[in-house]
Coordinates of C-alpha atoms and ligand atoms in Angstrom, one line a residue:
X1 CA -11.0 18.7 -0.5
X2 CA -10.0 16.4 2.1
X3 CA -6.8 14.4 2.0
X4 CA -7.1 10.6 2.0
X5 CA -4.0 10.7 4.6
X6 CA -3.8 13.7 7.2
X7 CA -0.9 12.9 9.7
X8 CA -0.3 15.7 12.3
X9 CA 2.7 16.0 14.1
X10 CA 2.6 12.1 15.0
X11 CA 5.3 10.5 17.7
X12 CA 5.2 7.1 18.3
X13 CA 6.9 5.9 21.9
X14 CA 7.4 2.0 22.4
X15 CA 8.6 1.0 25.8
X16 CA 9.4 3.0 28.8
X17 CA 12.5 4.1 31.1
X18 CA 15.8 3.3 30.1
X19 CA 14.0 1.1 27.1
X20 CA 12.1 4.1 26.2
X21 CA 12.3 3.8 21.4
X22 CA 10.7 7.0 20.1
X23 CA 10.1 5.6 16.3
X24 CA 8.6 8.4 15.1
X25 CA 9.3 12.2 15.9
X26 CA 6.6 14.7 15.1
X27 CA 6.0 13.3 12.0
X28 CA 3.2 15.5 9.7
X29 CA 2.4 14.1 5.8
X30 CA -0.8 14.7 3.7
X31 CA -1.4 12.6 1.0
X32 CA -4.4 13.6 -1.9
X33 CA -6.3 11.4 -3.4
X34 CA -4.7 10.0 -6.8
X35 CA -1.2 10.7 -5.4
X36 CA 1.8 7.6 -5.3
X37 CA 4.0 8.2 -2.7
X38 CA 7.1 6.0 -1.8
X39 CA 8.4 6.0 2.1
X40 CA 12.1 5.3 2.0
X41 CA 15.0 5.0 4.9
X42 CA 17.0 3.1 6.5
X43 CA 16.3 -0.1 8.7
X44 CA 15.5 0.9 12.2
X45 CA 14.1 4.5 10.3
X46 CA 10.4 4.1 11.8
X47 CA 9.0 2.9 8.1
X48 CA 7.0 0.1 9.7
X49 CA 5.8 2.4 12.2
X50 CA 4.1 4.9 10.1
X51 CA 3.4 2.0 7.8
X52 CA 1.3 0.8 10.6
X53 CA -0.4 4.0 11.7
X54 CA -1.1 4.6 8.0
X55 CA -3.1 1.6 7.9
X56 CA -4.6 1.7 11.4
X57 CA -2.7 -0.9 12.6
X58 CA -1.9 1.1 14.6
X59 CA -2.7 4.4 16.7
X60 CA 0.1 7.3 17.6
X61 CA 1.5 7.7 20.8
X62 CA 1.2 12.0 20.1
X63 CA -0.3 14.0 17.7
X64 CA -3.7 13.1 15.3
X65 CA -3.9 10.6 12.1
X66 CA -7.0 11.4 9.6
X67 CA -8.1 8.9 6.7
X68 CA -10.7 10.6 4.9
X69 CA -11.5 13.4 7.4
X70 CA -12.0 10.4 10.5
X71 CA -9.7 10.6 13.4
X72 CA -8.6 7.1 13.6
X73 CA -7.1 7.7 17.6
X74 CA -10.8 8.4 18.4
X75 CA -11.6 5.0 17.1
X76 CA -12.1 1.6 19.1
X77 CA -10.4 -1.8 18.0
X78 CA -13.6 -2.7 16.5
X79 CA -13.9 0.1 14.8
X80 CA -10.9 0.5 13.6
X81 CA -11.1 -2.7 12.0
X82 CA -13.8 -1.8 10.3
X83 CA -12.2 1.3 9.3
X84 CA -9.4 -1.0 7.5
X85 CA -11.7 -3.3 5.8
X86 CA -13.8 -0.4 3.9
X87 CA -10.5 2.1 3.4
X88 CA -7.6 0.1 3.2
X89 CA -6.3 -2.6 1.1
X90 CA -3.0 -4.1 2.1
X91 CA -0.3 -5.5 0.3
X92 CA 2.9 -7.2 1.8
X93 CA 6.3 -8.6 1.1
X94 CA 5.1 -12.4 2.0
X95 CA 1.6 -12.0 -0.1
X96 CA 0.2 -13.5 2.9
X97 CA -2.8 -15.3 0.9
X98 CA -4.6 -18.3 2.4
X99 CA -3.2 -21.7 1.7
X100 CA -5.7 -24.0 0.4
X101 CA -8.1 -21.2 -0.7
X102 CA -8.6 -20.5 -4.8
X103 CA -6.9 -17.3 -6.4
X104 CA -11.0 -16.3 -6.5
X105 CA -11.5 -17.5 -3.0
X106 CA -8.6 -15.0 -1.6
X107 CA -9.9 -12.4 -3.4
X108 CA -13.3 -12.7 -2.3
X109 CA -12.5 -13.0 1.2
X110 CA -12.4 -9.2 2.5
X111 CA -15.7 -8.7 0.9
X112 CA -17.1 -11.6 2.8
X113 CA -15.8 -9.7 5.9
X114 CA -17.4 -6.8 4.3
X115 CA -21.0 -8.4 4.3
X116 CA -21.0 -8.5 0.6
X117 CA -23.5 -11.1 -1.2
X118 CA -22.5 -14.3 -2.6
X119 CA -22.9 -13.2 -6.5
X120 CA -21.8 -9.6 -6.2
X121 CA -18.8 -10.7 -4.5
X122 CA -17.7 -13.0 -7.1
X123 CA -18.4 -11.1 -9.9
X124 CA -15.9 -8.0 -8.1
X125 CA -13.3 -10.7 -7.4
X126 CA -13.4 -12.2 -11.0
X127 CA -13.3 -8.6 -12.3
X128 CA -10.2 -7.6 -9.8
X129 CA -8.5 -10.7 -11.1
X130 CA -8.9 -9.7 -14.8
X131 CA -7.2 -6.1 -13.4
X132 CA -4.2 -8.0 -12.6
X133 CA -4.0 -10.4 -15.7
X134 CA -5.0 -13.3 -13.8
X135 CA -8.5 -14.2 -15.7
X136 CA -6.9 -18.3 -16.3
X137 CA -5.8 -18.7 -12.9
X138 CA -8.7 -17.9 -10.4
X139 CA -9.2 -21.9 -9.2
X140 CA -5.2 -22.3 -8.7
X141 CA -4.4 -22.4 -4.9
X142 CA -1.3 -20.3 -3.8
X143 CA 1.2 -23.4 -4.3
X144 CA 0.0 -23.7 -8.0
X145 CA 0.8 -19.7 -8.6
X146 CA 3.9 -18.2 -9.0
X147 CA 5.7 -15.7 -6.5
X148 CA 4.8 -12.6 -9.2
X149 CA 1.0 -14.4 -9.5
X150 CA 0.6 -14.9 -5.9
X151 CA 1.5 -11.1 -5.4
X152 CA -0.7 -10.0 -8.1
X153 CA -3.7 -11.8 -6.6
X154 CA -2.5 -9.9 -3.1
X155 CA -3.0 -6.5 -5.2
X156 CA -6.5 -7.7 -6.4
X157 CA -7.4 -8.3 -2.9
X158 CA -6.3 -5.6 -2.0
X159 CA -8.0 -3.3 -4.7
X160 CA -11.1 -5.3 -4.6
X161 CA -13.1 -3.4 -1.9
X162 CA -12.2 -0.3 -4.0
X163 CA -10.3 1.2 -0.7
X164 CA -9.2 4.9 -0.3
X165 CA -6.1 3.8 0.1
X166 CA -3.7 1.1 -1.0
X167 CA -0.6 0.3 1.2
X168 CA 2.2 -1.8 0.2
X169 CA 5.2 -2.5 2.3
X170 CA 8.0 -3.9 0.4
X171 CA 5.3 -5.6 -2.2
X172 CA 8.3 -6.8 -4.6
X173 CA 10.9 -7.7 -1.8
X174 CA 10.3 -11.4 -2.5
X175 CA 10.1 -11.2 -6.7
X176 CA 12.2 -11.3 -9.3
X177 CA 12.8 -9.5 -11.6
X178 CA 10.6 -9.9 -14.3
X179 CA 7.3 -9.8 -11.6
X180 CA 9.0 -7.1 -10.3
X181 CA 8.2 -5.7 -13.2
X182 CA 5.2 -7.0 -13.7
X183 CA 3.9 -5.8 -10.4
X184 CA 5.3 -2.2 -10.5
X185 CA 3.0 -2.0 -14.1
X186 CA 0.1 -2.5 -12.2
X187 CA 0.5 -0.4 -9.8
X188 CA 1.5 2.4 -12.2
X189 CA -1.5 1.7 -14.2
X190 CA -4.0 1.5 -11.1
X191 CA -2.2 4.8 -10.3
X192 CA -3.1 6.2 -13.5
X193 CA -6.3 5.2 -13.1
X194 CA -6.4 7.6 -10.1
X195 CA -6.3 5.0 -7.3
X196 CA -3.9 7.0 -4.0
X197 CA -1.3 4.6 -3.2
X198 CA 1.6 4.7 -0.4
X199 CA 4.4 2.2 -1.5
X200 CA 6.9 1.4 1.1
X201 CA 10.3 0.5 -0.4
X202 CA 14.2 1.1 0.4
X203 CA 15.2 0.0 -3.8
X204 CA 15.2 3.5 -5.8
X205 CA 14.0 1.7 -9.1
X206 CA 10.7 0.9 -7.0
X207 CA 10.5 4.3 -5.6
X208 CA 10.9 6.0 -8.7
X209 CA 7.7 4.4 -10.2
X210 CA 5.9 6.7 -7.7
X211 CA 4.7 10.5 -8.1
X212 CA 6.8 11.4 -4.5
X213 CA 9.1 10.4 -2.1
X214 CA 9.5 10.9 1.2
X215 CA 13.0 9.8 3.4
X216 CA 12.9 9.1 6.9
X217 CA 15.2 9.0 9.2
X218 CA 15.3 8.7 13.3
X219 CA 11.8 9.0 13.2
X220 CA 11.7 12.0 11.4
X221 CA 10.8 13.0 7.6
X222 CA 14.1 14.7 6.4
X223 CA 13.1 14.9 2.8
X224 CA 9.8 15.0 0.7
X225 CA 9.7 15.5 -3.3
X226 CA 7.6 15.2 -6.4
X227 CA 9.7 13.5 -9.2
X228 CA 8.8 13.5 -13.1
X229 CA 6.9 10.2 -14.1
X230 CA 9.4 7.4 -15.4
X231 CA 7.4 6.5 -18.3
X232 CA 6.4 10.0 -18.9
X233 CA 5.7 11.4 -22.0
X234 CA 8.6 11.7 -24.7
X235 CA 10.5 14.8 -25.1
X236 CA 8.4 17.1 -27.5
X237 CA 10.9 17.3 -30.5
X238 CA 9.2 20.3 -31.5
X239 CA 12.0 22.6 -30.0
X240 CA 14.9 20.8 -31.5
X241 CA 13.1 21.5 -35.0
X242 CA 15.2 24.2 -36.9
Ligands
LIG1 P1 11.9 0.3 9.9 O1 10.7 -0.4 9.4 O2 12.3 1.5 9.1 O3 13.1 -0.7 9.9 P2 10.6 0.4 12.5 O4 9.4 1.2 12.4 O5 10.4 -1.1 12.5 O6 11.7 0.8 11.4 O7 11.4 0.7 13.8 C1 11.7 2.0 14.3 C2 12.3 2.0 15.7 O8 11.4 1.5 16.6 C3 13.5 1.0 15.8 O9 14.5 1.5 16.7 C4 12.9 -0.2 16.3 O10 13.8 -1.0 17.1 C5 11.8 0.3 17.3 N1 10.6 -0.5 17.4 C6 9.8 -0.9 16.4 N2 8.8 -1.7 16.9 C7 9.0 -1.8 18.2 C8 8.3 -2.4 19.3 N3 7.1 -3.1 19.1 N4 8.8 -2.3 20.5 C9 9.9 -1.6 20.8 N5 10.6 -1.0 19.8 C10 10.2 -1.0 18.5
LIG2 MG1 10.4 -2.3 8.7

């Protein structure tokens, strides 16, 4: 089958001459679909970089990027837009919703962009809203919501278009601990519903709600694992019966 995420022995250069960055170094990742992966490293480690190739934000200075078999370099700015409307949904640190706009509004919003009809559009935001446990706060505005609600209308924005892929950078870097919490569920549960997600993170209790993590550093992807699921299943006691 192919993978959602096909990344090919990608460099990304920024500058020239003496000012010459190379922020990533040949890096190659494939991601499946249904697979949560977290992308750790250091600051200055090239996180936002691939971040930003990962969601077409970008294109790679070397090598080829594939999301869902299309070769994103090949692509045009207009396309690529596109490309990031239909496949990606976003979520950031800030939430980044419109001021002034309803929870429903927000939500709606990259389906308008989309082309999608007045009724069908609300009836997908109202349902992504009930996804996130936010059913009795779709006419709030941002400055009505909490930090943990505004982020959780983010994801529903996000996962409203029903993208390939959801990419988060940092998506609980601004909460607390209790939407921290909150937030990670979700995700865990929209993973369990087979949704592919990349999670970008440098806190190992964030990481370690995902399926695999990968560790950058210099540019380069020094390590890449599968870990056991946190709220896995409980230790069959069957062995332990004498
Ligand atoms: P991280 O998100 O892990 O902190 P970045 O991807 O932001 O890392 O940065 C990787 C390297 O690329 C750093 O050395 C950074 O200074 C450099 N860099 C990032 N963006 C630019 C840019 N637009 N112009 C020049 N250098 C950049
Ligand atoms: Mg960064």
């Amino acid at each position: 089958m192919t993978p959602v995420l096909d990344v090919r022995d990608v460099g990304k250069v920024y500058g020239s001459g003496d000012a010459t960055v190379h922020a990533l170094r040949g890096v190659s990742l494939t991601v499946e679909r249904g697979d949560y992966l977290a992308i750790m490293g250091a600051s200055g480690s090239g996180k936002s970089t691939l971040m930003n190739i990962l969601g077409c934000l970008d294109i790679p200075s070397t090598g080829s990027y594939h999301v869902d078999g299309t070769d994103v370099g090949a692509l045009g700015d207009r396309q690529l837009a596109v490309l990031r409307n239909r496949k990606i949904g976003f979520v950031f640190q800030s939430f980044n919703l419109i001021p002034r706009m309803t929870a429903l509004a927000n939500v709606e919003l990259p389906l308008a962009y989309g082309g999608v009809g007045a009724s069908a559009r609300r009836a997908r935001a109202l349902a992504a809203l009930d996804q996130v446990g936010l059913s009795d706060r779709t006419h709030h505005d941002p400055n009505e919501l909490s930090g943990g609600q505004q982020q959780r209308v983010a994801v529903a924005r996000a996962l409203v278009t029903a993208p390939s892929l959801l990419l988060a950078d940092e998506p609980t870097g601004n909460l607390d601990t209790k939407s921290t919490t909150d937030v990670l569920r979700i995700l865990d549960r929209l993973s369990d519903a087979g949704r592919t997600i990349v999670l970008i993170t440098h806190e190992d209790d964030v990481a370690g709600h995902a399926k695999r993590i990968i560790r950058l550093i210099d540019g380069r992807i020094v390590e890449d694992h599968r870990q056991a699921p946190v709220d896995g299943p409980p230790p069959r006691l069957a062995s332990v019966t004498p």
